mmCIF file of C-alpha atoms in Angstrom:
data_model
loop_
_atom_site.group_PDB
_atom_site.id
_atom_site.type_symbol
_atom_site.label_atom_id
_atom_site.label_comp_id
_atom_site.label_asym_id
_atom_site.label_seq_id
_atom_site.Cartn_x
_atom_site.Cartn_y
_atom_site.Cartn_z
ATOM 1 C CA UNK I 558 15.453 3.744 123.692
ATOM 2 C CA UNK I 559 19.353 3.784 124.445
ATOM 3 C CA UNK I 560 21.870 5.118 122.867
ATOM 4 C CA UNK I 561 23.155 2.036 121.548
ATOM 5 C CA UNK I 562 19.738 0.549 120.902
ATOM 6 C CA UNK I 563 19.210 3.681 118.346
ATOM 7 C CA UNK I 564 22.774 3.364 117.148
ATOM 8 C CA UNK I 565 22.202 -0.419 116.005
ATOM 9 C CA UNK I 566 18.908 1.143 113.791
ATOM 10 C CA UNK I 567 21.026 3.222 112.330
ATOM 11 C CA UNK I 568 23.418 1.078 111.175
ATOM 12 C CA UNK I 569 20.829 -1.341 110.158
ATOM 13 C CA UNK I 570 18.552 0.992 107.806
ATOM 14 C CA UNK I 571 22.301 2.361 106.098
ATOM 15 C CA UNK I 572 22.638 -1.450 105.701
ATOM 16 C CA UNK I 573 19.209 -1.556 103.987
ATOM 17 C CA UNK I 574 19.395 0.917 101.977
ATOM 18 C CA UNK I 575 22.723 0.437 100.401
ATOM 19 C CA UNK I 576 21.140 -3.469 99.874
ATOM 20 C CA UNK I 577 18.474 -1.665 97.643
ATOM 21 C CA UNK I 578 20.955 0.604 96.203
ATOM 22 C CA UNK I 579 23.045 -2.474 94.947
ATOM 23 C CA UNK I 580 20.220 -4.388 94.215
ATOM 24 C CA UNK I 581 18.722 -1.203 92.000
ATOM 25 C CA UNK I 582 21.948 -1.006 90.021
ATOM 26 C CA UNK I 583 22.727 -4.241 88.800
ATOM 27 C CA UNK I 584 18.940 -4.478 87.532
ATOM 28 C CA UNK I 585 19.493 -1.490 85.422
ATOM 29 C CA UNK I 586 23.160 -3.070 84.498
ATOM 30 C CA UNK I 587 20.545 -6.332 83.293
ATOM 31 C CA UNK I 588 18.361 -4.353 81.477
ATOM 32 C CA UNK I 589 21.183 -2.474 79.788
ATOM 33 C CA UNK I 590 22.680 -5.831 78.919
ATOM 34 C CA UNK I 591 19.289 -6.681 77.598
ATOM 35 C CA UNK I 592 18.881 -4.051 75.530
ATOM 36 C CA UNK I 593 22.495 -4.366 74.354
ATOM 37 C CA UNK I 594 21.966 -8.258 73.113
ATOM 38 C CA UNK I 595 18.865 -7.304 71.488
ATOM 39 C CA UNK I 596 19.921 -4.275 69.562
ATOM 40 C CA UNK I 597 23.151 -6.665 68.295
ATOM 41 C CA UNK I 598 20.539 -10.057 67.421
ATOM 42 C CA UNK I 599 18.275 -7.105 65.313
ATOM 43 C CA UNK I 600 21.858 -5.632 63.698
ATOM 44 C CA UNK I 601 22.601 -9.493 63.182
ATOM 45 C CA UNK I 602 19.495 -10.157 61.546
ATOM 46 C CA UNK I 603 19.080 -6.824 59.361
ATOM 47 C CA UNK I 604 22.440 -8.106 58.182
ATOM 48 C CA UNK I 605 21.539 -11.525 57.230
ATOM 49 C CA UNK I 606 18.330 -10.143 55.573
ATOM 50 C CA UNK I 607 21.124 -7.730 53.490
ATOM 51 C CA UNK I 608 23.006 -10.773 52.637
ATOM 52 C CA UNK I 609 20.747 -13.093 51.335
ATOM 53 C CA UNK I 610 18.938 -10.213 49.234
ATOM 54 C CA UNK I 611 22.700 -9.916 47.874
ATOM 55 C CA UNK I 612 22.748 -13.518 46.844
ATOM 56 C CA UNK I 613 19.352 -13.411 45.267
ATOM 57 C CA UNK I 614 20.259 -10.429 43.401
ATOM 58 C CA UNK I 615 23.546 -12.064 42.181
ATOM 59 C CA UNK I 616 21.743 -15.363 41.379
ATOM 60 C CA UNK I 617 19.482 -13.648 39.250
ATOM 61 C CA UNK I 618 22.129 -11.727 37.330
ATOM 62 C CA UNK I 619 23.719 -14.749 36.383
ATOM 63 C CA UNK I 620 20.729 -16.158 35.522
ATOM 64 C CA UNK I 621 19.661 -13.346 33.141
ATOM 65 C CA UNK I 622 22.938 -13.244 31.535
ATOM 66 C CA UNK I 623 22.258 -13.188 27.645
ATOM 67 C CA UNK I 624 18.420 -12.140 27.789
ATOM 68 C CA UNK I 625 17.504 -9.027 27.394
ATOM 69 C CA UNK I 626 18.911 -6.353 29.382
ATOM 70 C CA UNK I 627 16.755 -3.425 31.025
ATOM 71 C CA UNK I 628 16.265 -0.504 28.088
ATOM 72 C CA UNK I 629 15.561 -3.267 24.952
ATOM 73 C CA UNK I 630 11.985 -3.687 24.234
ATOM 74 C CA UNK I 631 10.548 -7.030 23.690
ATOM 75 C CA UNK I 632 9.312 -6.153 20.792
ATOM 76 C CA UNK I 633 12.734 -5.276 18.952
ATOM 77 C CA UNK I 634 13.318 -7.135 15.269
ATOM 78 C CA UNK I 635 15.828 -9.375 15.291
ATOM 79 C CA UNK I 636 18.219 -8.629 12.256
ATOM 80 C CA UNK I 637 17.903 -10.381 9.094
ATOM 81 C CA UNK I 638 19.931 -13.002 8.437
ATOM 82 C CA UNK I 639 21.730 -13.832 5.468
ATOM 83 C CA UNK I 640 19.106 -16.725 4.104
ATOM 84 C CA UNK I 641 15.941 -13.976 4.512
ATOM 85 C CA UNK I 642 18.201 -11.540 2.388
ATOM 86 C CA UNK I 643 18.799 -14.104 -0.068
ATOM 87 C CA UNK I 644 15.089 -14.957 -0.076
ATOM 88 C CA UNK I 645 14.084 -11.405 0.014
ATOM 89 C CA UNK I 646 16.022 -10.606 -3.215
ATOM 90 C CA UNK I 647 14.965 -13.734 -5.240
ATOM 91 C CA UNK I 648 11.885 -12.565 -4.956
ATOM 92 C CA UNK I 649 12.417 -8.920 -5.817
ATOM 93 C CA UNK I 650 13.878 -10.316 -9.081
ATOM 94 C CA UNK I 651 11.188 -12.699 -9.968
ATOM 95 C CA UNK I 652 8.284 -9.748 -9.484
ATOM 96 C CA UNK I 653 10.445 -7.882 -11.610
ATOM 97 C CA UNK I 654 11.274 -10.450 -14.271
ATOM 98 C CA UNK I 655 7.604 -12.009 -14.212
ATOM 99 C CA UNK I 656 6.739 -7.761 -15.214
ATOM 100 C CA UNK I 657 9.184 -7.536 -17.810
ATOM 101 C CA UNK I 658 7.748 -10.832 -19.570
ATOM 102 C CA UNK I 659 4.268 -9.950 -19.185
ATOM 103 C CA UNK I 660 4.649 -6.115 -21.023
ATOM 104 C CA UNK I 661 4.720 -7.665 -24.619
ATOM 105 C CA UNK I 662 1.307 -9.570 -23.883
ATOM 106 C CA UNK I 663 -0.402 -6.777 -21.650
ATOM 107 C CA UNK I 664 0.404 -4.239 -24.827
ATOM 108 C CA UNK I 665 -1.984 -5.853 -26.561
ATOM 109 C CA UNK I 666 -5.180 -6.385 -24.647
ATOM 110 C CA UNK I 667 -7.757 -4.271 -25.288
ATOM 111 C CA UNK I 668 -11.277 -4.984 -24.479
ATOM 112 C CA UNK I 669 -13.737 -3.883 -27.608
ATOM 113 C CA UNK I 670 -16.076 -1.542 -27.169
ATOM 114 C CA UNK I 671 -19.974 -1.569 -27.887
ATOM 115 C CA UNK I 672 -21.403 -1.589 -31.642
ATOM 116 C CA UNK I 673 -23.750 1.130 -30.869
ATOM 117 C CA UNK I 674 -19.982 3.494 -29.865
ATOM 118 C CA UNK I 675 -18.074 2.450 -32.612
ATOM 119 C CA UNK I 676 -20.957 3.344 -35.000
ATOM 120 C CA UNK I 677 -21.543 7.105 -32.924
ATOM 121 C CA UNK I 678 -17.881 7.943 -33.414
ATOM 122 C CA UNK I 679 -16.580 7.260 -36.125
ATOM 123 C CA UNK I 680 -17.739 6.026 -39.662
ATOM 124 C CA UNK I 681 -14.437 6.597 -41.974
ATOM 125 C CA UNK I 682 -10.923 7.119 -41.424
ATOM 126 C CA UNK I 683 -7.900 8.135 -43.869
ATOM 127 C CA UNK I 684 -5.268 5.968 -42.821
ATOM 128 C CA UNK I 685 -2.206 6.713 -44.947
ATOM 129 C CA UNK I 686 -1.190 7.394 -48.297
ATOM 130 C CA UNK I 687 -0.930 4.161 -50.944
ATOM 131 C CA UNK I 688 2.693 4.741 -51.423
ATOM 132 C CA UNK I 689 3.414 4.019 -47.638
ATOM 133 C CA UNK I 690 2.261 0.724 -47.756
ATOM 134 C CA UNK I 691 4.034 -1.680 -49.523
ATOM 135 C CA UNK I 692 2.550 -5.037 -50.948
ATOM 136 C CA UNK I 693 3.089 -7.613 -47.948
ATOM 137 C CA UNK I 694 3.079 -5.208 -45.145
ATOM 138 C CA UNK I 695 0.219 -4.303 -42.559
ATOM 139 C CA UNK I 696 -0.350 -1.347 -40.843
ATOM 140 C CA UNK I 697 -2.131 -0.914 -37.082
ATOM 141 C CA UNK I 698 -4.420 2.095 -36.268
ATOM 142 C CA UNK I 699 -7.156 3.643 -34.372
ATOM 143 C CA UNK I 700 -10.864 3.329 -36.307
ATOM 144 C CA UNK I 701 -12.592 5.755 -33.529
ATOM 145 C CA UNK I 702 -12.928 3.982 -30.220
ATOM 146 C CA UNK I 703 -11.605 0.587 -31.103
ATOM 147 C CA UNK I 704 -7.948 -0.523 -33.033
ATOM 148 C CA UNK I 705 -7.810 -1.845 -36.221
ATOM 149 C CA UNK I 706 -5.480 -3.186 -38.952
ATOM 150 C CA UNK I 707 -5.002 -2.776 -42.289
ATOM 151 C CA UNK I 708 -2.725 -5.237 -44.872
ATOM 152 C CA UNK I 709 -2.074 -4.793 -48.115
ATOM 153 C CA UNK I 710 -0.879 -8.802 -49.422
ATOM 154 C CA UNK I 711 1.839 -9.806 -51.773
ATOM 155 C CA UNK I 712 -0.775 -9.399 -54.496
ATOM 156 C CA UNK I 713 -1.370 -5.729 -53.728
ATOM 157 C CA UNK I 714 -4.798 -6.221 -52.232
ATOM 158 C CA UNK I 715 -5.745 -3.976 -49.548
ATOM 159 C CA UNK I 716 -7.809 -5.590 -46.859
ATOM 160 C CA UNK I 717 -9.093 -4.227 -43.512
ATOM 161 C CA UNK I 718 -10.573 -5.244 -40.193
ATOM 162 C CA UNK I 719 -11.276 -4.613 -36.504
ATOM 163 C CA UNK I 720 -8.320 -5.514 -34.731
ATOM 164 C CA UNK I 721 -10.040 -7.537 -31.779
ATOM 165 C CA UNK I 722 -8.667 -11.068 -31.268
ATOM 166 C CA UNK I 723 -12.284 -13.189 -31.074
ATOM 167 C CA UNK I 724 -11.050 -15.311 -28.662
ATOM 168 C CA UNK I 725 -10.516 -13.026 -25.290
ATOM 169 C CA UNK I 726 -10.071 -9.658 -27.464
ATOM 170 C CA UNK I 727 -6.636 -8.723 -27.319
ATOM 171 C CA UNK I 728 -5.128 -6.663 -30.466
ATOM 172 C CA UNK I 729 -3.566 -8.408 -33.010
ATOM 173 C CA UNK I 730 -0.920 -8.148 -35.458
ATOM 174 C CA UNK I 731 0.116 -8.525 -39.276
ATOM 175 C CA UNK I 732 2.788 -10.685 -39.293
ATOM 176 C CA UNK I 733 5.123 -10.208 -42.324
ATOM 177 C CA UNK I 734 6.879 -13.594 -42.261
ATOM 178 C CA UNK I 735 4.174 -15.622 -42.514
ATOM 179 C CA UNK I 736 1.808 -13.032 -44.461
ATOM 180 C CA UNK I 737 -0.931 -14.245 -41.789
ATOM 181 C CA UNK I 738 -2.748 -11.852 -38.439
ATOM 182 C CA UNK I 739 -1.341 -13.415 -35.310
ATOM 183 C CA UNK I 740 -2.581 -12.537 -31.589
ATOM 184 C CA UNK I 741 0.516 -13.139 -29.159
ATOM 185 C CA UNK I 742 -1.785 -13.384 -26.470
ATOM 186 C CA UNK I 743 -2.390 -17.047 -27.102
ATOM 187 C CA UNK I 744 -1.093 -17.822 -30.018
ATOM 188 C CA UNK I 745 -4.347 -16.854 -32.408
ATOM 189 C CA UNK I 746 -3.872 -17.219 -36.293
ATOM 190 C CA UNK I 747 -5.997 -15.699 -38.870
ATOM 191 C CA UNK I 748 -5.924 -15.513 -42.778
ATOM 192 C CA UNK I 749 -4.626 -12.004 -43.314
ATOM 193 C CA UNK I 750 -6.995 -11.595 -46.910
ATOM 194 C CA UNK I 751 -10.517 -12.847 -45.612
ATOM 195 C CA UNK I 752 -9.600 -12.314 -42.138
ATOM 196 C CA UNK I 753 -10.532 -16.479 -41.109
ATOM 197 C CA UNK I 754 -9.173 -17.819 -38.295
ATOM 198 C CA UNK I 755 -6.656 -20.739 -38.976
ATOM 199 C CA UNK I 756 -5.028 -21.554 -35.974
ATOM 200 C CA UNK I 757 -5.058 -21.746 -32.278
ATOM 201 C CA UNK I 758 -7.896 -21.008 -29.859
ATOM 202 C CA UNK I 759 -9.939 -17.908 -31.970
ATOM 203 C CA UNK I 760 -13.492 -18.975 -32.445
ATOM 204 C CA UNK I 761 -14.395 -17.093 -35.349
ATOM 205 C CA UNK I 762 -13.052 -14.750 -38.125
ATOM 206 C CA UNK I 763 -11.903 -11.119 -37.506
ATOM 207 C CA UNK I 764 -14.912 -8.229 -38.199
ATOM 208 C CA UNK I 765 -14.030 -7.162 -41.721
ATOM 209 C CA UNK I 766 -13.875 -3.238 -42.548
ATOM 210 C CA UNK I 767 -13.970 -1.710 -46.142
ATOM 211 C CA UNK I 768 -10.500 -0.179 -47.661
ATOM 212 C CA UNK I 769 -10.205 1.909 -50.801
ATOM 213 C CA UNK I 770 -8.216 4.270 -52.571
ATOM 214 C CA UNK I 771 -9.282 7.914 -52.797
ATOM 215 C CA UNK I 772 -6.592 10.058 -54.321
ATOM 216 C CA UNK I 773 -3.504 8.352 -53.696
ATOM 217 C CA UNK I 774 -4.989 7.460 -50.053
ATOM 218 C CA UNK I 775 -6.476 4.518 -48.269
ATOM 219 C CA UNK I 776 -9.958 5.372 -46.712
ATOM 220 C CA UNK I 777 -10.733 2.785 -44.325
ATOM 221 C CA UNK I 778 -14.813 2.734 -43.277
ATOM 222 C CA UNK I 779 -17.392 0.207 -41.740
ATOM 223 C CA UNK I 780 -18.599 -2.629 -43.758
#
């Protein structure tokens, strides 16, 4: 081979190589700008992700203005207004006004007891003295296990008897105004010297009990 011929080679495989050289470098320059636009379109798209999660979350806040914030429980009582107070006390006052009425008529109930206690217990009572019962006045008491009453008329009469309203057995009274045994349960009437029932819903007379005077004092005992 000449000198020129080997000279030429030379010069031709320099040639080559710096062909592959330039060739090498702008594919790495390619992939760099590769990998540059696709780092930017992920950046672009994290950021549009970020943005419309924004807008969702502001959306939603507007939304949810006036309901229930985070921290209240569902479950919370709404205050009372003014028309459930009002309610509310009208019918605190009417439980306590329907009590108040009922007092005078509950007083008097008082559900008799058997024949065969009354008759165990007690057969005789002293009452009180003559003196401290004036003609047309009437006197309650307690004859053992059951009330009674005991009158003594305009006439000076003394009469007795079990103080059990026959109709649902609430106690009765003497009353002075009408010299007559009333029951202010339901309006029961009775004859306040034989004890008859006169008026209203009583079906029968009152159980009659025996009074006399013993030294100045009114012994009441069973018939």
């Amino acid at each position: 081979m000449t000198e020129d011929t080997k000279k030429a080679t030379a010069e031709s495989a320099e040639t080559t190589a710096a062909t592959a050289g330039a060739e090498a470098t702008a594919s790495s320059e390619a992939a760099a700008t590769a990998e540059s636009k696709a780092t930017g379109g992920a950046e672009t798209a994290a950021t549009a992700v970020l943005s419309e999660s924004s807008k969702d979350e502001c959306e939603c806040t507007k939304k949810c203005e006036g309901c229930p914030s985070a921290g209240h429980d569902d479950d919370d009582v709404p205050p009372m207004t003014r028309s459930d107070f009002t309610r509310t006390l009208f019918a605190l006052v009417a439980l306590t006004w329907g009590g108040l009425t009922s007092f005078p008529i509950f007083m008097y109930l008082n559900p008799p007891a058997s024949d065969q206690e009354e008759h165990s217990k007690v057969t005789s009572i002293e009452v009180c003295k003559v003196a401290d019962l004036p003609p047309g006045t009437g006197k309650n008491f307690r004859f053992g296990s059951f009330p009674a009453i005991l009158i003594c008329t305009e006439d000076k009469q003394l009469h007795a008897f079990k103080a059990i309203c026959t109709h649902l057995g609430c106690t009765v009274q003497f009353r002075a105004d009408k010299q007559n045994v009333y029951c202010a349960c339901h309006g029961g009437e009775y004859d306040a010297a034989t004890g008859k029932n006169i008026a209203g819903p009583p079906p029968k007379p009152l159980t009659a009990l025996k009074a006399e005077v013993k030294d100045g004092k009114i012994i009441v005992s069973l018939a």
